[in-house]
Amino acid sequence: MTVADVRDVAHLWREAIPYDDFVREASELKGLWDGVYRVARVPDWAVAQARRDAAGGRLLILNEDWCWDAANTLPVLAKLRDASGGLEMRVLSRDEYPEVMDRYLTNGTRSIPIVIALDPVFRELGAWGPRPQAIQAWAVSNRGRLAKDDFYAQLMRRYGRDRGESTLREVLALFNVAGTNEAAAAPIPTSRPAQ
């Protein structure tokens, strides 16, 4: 990643809103956002790993407050942030930053949340989302096969059984990267669409 790219990411970070402000201002799924945070338990291994590998790290998140997947995963990361004391989290609106979102498409779609792990000097370490791998595999294989209400009920049960464990493992793994793939890294665009 070039110095200009790092400045672009730093600019996006400054434009993003702190995670707690995002949740406080949420107009949809507010009860779910708060409820998942309230019941989330972060295992000791995750706190220790965050303190060791992610100290000073940042999570830049592409999201919207209506996203069920985000409301089941991001509060667990917020609980990790609070328990470890070493992570910062900020949120960019997927809809206000389509040029950024388009760098992180999932099977050609703007699926969210997308969590971008950054080191203390704003170098991108990797991205995660929109769901833990096992839950995503289940969702891909069952979307369209189940009625919508049944699909989401089963999806929520999977999140409940997982208790955020997969999200924690997969996001923390981004900080355990030995170097970055600079050849594959492209600058994250920073312009906002006209309002």
mmCIF file of C-alpha atoms in Angstrom:
data_model
loop_
_atom_site.group_PDB
_atom_site.id
_atom_site.type_symbol
_atom_site.label_atom_id
_atom_site.label_comp_id
_atom_site.label_asym_id
_atom_site.label_seq_id
_atom_site.Cartn_x
_atom_site.Cartn_y
_atom_site.Cartn_z
ATOM 1 C CA MET A 1 0.000 0.000 0.000
ATOM 2 C CA THR A 2 1.398 3.419 -0.856
ATOM 3 C CA VAL A 3 1.555 6.394 1.485
ATOM 4 C CA ALA A 4 -1.284 8.002 -0.490
ATOM 5 C CA ASP A 5 -3.422 4.924 0.082
ATOM 6 C CA VAL A 6 -2.815 5.110 3.829
ATOM 7 C CA ARG A 7 -3.846 8.774 3.827
ATOM 8 C CA ASP A 8 -7.031 7.831 1.945
ATOM 9 C CA VAL A 9 -7.902 5.228 4.567
ATOM 10 C CA ALA A 10 -7.103 7.707 7.348
ATOM 11 C CA HIS A 11 -9.468 10.165 5.651
ATOM 12 C CA LEU A 12 -12.222 7.552 5.569
ATOM 13 C CA TRP A 13 -11.577 6.782 9.230
ATOM 14 C CA ARG A 14 -12.056 10.450 10.120
ATOM 15 C CA GLU A 15 -15.334 10.542 8.151
ATOM 16 C CA ALA A 16 -16.675 7.380 9.785
ATOM 17 C CA ILE A 17 -18.763 7.654 12.937
ATOM 18 C CA PRO A 18 -17.750 5.971 16.184
ATOM 19 C CA TYR A 19 -19.518 2.621 16.628
ATOM 20 C CA ASP A 20 -21.284 3.669 19.843
ATOM 21 C CA ASP A 21 -22.732 6.746 18.109
ATOM 22 C CA PHE A 22 -23.891 4.542 15.237
ATOM 23 C CA VAL A 23 -25.785 2.248 17.627
ATOM 24 C CA ARG A 24 -27.185 5.165 19.637
ATOM 25 C CA GLU A 25 -28.557 6.709 16.419
ATOM 26 C CA ALA A 26 -29.873 3.394 15.009
ATOM 27 C CA SER A 27 -33.507 3.654 13.985
ATOM 28 C CA GLU A 28 -33.974 0.015 12.992
ATOM 29 C CA LEU A 29 -33.284 -3.115 15.045
ATOM 30 C CA LYS A 30 -32.252 -0.946 18.016
ATOM 31 C CA GLY A 31 -33.429 -3.604 20.480
ATOM 32 C CA LEU A 32 -31.413 -6.311 18.721
ATOM 33 C CA TRP A 33 -28.248 -4.190 18.604
ATOM 34 C CA ASP A 34 -28.518 -3.465 22.340
ATOM 35 C CA GLY A 35 -29.675 -6.975 23.284
ATOM 36 C CA VAL A 36 -26.855 -8.805 21.521
ATOM 37 C CA TYR A 37 -24.309 -6.522 23.174
ATOM 38 C CA ARG A 38 -25.907 -7.060 26.579
ATOM 39 C CA VAL A 39 -25.754 -10.889 26.398
ATOM 40 C CA ALA A 40 -22.447 -11.205 24.503
ATOM 41 C CA ARG A 41 -19.649 -12.899 26.382
ATOM 42 C CA VAL A 42 -16.110 -12.596 25.106
ATOM 43 C CA PRO A 43 -13.899 -15.567 25.962
ATOM 44 C CA ASP A 44 -10.589 -14.967 27.710
ATOM 45 C CA TRP A 45 -8.672 -16.304 24.687
ATOM 46 C CA ALA A 46 -10.213 -13.589 22.484
ATOM 47 C CA VAL A 47 -9.348 -10.802 24.926
ATOM 48 C CA ALA A 48 -5.774 -12.093 25.211
ATOM 49 C CA GLN A 49 -5.414 -12.402 21.446
ATOM 50 C CA ALA A 50 -6.828 -8.901 20.883
ATOM 51 C CA ARG A 51 -4.418 -7.447 23.416
ATOM 52 C CA ARG A 52 -1.500 -9.282 21.800
ATOM 53 C CA ASP A 53 -2.292 -8.979 18.074
ATOM 54 C CA ALA A 54 -4.734 -6.100 17.677
ATOM 55 C CA ALA A 55 -3.477 -3.510 20.160
ATOM 56 C CA GLY A 56 -3.883 -0.114 18.545
ATOM 57 C CA GLY A 57 -5.820 -1.681 15.690
ATOM 58 C CA ARG A 58 -8.925 -0.319 14.075
ATOM 59 C CA LEU A 59 -12.063 -1.846 12.619
ATOM 60 C CA LEU A 60 -13.573 0.247 9.830
ATOM 61 C CA ILE A 61 -17.040 -1.157 9.173
ATOM 62 C CA LEU A 62 -19.309 -0.774 6.145
ATOM 63 C CA ASN A 63 -22.846 -1.149 7.436
ATOM 64 C CA GLU A 64 -26.452 0.021 7.796
ATOM 65 C CA ASP A 65 -28.571 -0.192 10.946
ATOM 66 C CA TRP A 66 -31.237 -2.434 9.350
ATOM 67 C CA CYS A 67 -28.817 -5.329 8.798
ATOM 68 C CA TRP A 68 -29.698 -8.443 10.831
ATOM 69 C CA ASP A 69 -26.273 -9.986 10.230
ATOM 70 C CA ALA A 70 -24.533 -6.867 11.523
ATOM 71 C CA ALA A 71 -26.765 -6.672 14.591
ATOM 72 C CA ASN A 72 -25.741 -10.255 15.425
ATOM 73 C CA THR A 73 -21.987 -9.820 14.899
ATOM 74 C CA LEU A 74 -20.861 -6.229 15.453
ATOM 75 C CA PRO A 75 -22.048 -5.990 19.091
ATOM 76 C CA VAL A 76 -19.811 -8.993 19.852
ATOM 77 C CA LEU A 77 -16.866 -7.104 18.344
ATOM 78 C CA ALA A 78 -17.834 -4.048 20.415
ATOM 79 C CA LYS A 79 -17.799 -6.211 23.544
ATOM 80 C CA LEU A 80 -14.308 -7.430 22.531
ATOM 81 C CA ARG A 81 -13.214 -3.821 22.045
ATOM 82 C CA ASP A 82 -14.464 -2.929 25.512
ATOM 83 C CA ALA A 83 -12.903 -5.989 27.176
ATOM 84 C CA SER A 84 -9.504 -5.645 25.487
ATOM 85 C CA GLY A 85 -9.164 -1.885 25.509
ATOM 86 C CA GLY A 86 -7.051 -1.995 22.370
ATOM 87 C CA LEU A 87 -9.396 -1.689 19.406
ATOM 88 C CA GLU A 88 -11.268 1.191 17.877
ATOM 89 C CA MET A 89 -14.422 0.768 15.782
ATOM 90 C CA ARG A 90 -15.987 3.191 13.326
ATOM 91 C CA VAL A 91 -18.804 2.823 10.811
ATOM 92 C CA LEU A 92 -19.237 4.057 7.251
ATOM 93 C CA SER A 93 -22.667 3.923 5.663
ATOM 94 C CA ARG A 94 -22.676 1.378 2.859
ATOM 95 C CA ASP A 95 -25.168 3.521 0.961
ATOM 96 C CA GLU A 96 -23.176 6.765 1.335
ATOM 97 C CA TYR A 97 -19.900 5.156 0.260
ATOM 98 C CA PRO A 98 -20.774 2.875 -2.678
ATOM 99 C CA GLU A 99 -17.305 3.241 -4.200
ATOM 100 C CA VAL A 100 -15.782 1.832 -1.015
ATOM 101 C CA MET A 101 -18.416 -0.896 -0.750
ATOM 102 C CA ASP A 102 -17.709 -1.965 -4.315
ATOM 103 C CA ARG A 103 -14.188 -3.014 -3.271
ATOM 104 C CA TYR A 104 -15.692 -5.607 -0.924
ATOM 105 C CA LEU A 105 -18.498 -7.256 -2.879
ATOM 106 C CA THR A 106 -19.685 -10.704 -1.842
ATOM 107 C CA ASN A 107 -20.565 -12.765 -4.900
ATOM 108 C CA GLY A 108 -21.210 -9.508 -6.761
ATOM 109 C CA THR A 109 -23.525 -8.060 -4.079
ATOM 110 C CA ARG A 110 -23.151 -5.241 -1.563
ATOM 111 C CA SER A 111 -23.612 -7.549 1.411
ATOM 112 C CA ILE A 112 -22.909 -6.147 4.855
ATOM 113 C CA PRO A 113 -21.391 -5.867 7.332
ATOM 114 C CA ILE A 114 -17.867 -5.660 6.005
ATOM 115 C CA VAL A 115 -15.214 -5.240 8.689
ATOM 116 C CA ILE A 116 -11.892 -3.850 7.447
ATOM 117 C CA ALA A 117 -8.998 -4.442 9.839
ATOM 118 C CA LEU A 118 -6.438 -1.637 9.951
ATOM 119 C CA ASP A 119 -3.158 -1.442 11.782
ATOM 120 C CA PRO A 120 -2.265 1.632 13.907
ATOM 121 C CA VAL A 121 -0.956 3.509 10.832
ATOM 122 C CA PHE A 122 -4.062 2.743 8.718
ATOM 123 C CA ARG A 123 -2.647 -0.058 6.598
ATOM 124 C CA GLU A 124 -5.326 -2.522 5.618
ATOM 125 C CA LEU A 125 -4.684 -5.995 7.033
ATOM 126 C CA GLY A 126 -7.739 -7.678 5.531
ATOM 127 C CA ALA A 127 -11.505 -7.649 5.438
ATOM 128 C CA TRP A 128 -14.209 -9.871 6.887
ATOM 129 C CA GLY A 129 -17.903 -10.273 6.213
ATOM 130 C CA PRO A 130 -20.745 -10.380 5.742
ATOM 131 C CA ARG A 131 -21.105 -13.447 7.976
ATOM 132 C CA PRO A 132 -18.896 -16.019 9.703
ATOM 133 C CA GLN A 133 -17.774 -18.596 7.126
ATOM 134 C CA ALA A 134 -19.909 -21.508 8.365
ATOM 135 C CA ILE A 135 -23.032 -19.358 8.658
ATOM 136 C CA GLN A 136 -22.379 -17.833 5.231
ATOM 137 C CA ALA A 137 -22.015 -21.301 3.678
ATOM 138 C CA TRP A 138 -25.330 -22.343 5.251
ATOM 139 C CA ALA A 139 -27.025 -19.131 4.055
ATOM 140 C CA VAL A 140 -25.775 -19.510 0.480
ATOM 141 C CA SER A 141 -26.917 -23.118 0.273
ATOM 142 C CA ASN A 142 -30.350 -22.435 1.819
ATOM 143 C CA ARG A 143 -31.359 -19.061 0.381
ATOM 144 C CA GLY A 144 -34.255 -19.672 -1.957
ATOM 145 C CA ARG A 145 -34.790 -23.199 -0.648
ATOM 146 C CA LEU A 146 -36.552 -22.019 2.517
ATOM 147 C CA ALA A 147 -39.406 -19.576 2.964
ATOM 148 C CA LYS A 148 -38.060 -16.145 3.930
ATOM 149 C CA ASP A 149 -39.370 -16.253 7.527
ATOM 150 C CA ASP A 150 -38.033 -19.778 8.059
ATOM 151 C CA PHE A 151 -34.679 -18.844 6.515
ATOM 152 C CA TYR A 152 -34.221 -15.882 8.881
ATOM 153 C CA ALA A 153 -35.452 -17.833 11.917
ATOM 154 C CA GLN A 154 -32.903 -20.574 11.249
ATOM 155 C CA LEU A 155 -30.199 -17.996 10.515
ATOM 156 C CA MET A 156 -30.828 -16.288 13.867
ATOM 157 C CA ARG A 157 -30.684 -19.654 15.670
ATOM 158 C CA ARG A 158 -27.284 -20.289 14.073
ATOM 159 C CA TYR A 159 -26.030 -16.941 15.335
ATOM 160 C CA GLY A 160 -27.387 -17.754 18.788
ATOM 161 C CA ARG A 161 -25.654 -21.136 18.919
ATOM 162 C CA ASP A 162 -22.379 -19.650 17.660
ATOM 163 C CA ARG A 163 -22.453 -16.874 20.322
ATOM 164 C CA GLY A 164 -20.085 -14.735 18.253
ATOM 165 C CA GLU A 165 -17.229 -17.239 18.559
ATOM 166 C CA SER A 166 -16.704 -17.536 14.779
ATOM 167 C CA THR A 167 -16.862 -13.780 14.292
ATOM 168 C CA LEU A 168 -14.229 -13.261 16.982
ATOM 169 C CA ARG A 169 -11.904 -15.939 15.568
ATOM 170 C CA GLU A 170 -12.212 -14.767 11.966
ATOM 171 C CA VAL A 171 -11.837 -11.033 12.657
ATOM 172 C CA LEU A 172 -8.941 -11.505 15.079
ATOM 173 C CA ALA A 173 -7.206 -13.676 12.465
ATOM 174 C CA LEU A 174 -6.984 -10.562 10.261
ATOM 175 C CA PHE A 175 -4.625 -8.997 12.804
ATOM 176 C CA ASN A 176 -2.412 -12.064 12.847
ATOM 177 C CA VAL A 177 -1.234 -11.478 9.287
ATOM 178 C CA ALA A 178 2.496 -11.448 8.583
ATOM 179 C CA GLY A 179 2.665 -8.479 6.196
ATOM 180 C CA THR A 180 0.261 -7.331 3.544
ATOM 181 C CA ASN A 181 -0.167 -8.205 -0.094
ATOM 182 C CA GLU A 182 0.748 -4.829 -1.523
ATOM 183 C CA ALA A 183 0.435 -5.962 -5.119
ATOM 184 C CA ALA A 184 -3.244 -6.759 -4.582
ATOM 185 C CA ALA A 185 -3.978 -3.669 -2.505
ATOM 186 C CA ALA A 186 -5.751 -0.873 -4.305
ATOM 187 C CA PRO A 187 -6.501 2.511 -2.784
ATOM 188 C CA ILE A 188 -9.879 2.839 -1.139
ATOM 189 C CA PRO A 189 -11.763 5.673 -2.881
ATOM 190 C CA THR A 190 -12.695 8.530 -0.558
ATOM 191 C CA SER A 191 -15.155 10.696 -2.448
ATOM 192 C CA ARG A 192 -18.757 10.813 -1.288
ATOM 193 C CA PRO A 193 -21.616 10.796 -3.753
ATOM 194 C CA ALA A 194 -23.488 14.055 -4.252
ATOM 195 C CA GLN A 195 -26.213 14.479 -1.648
#
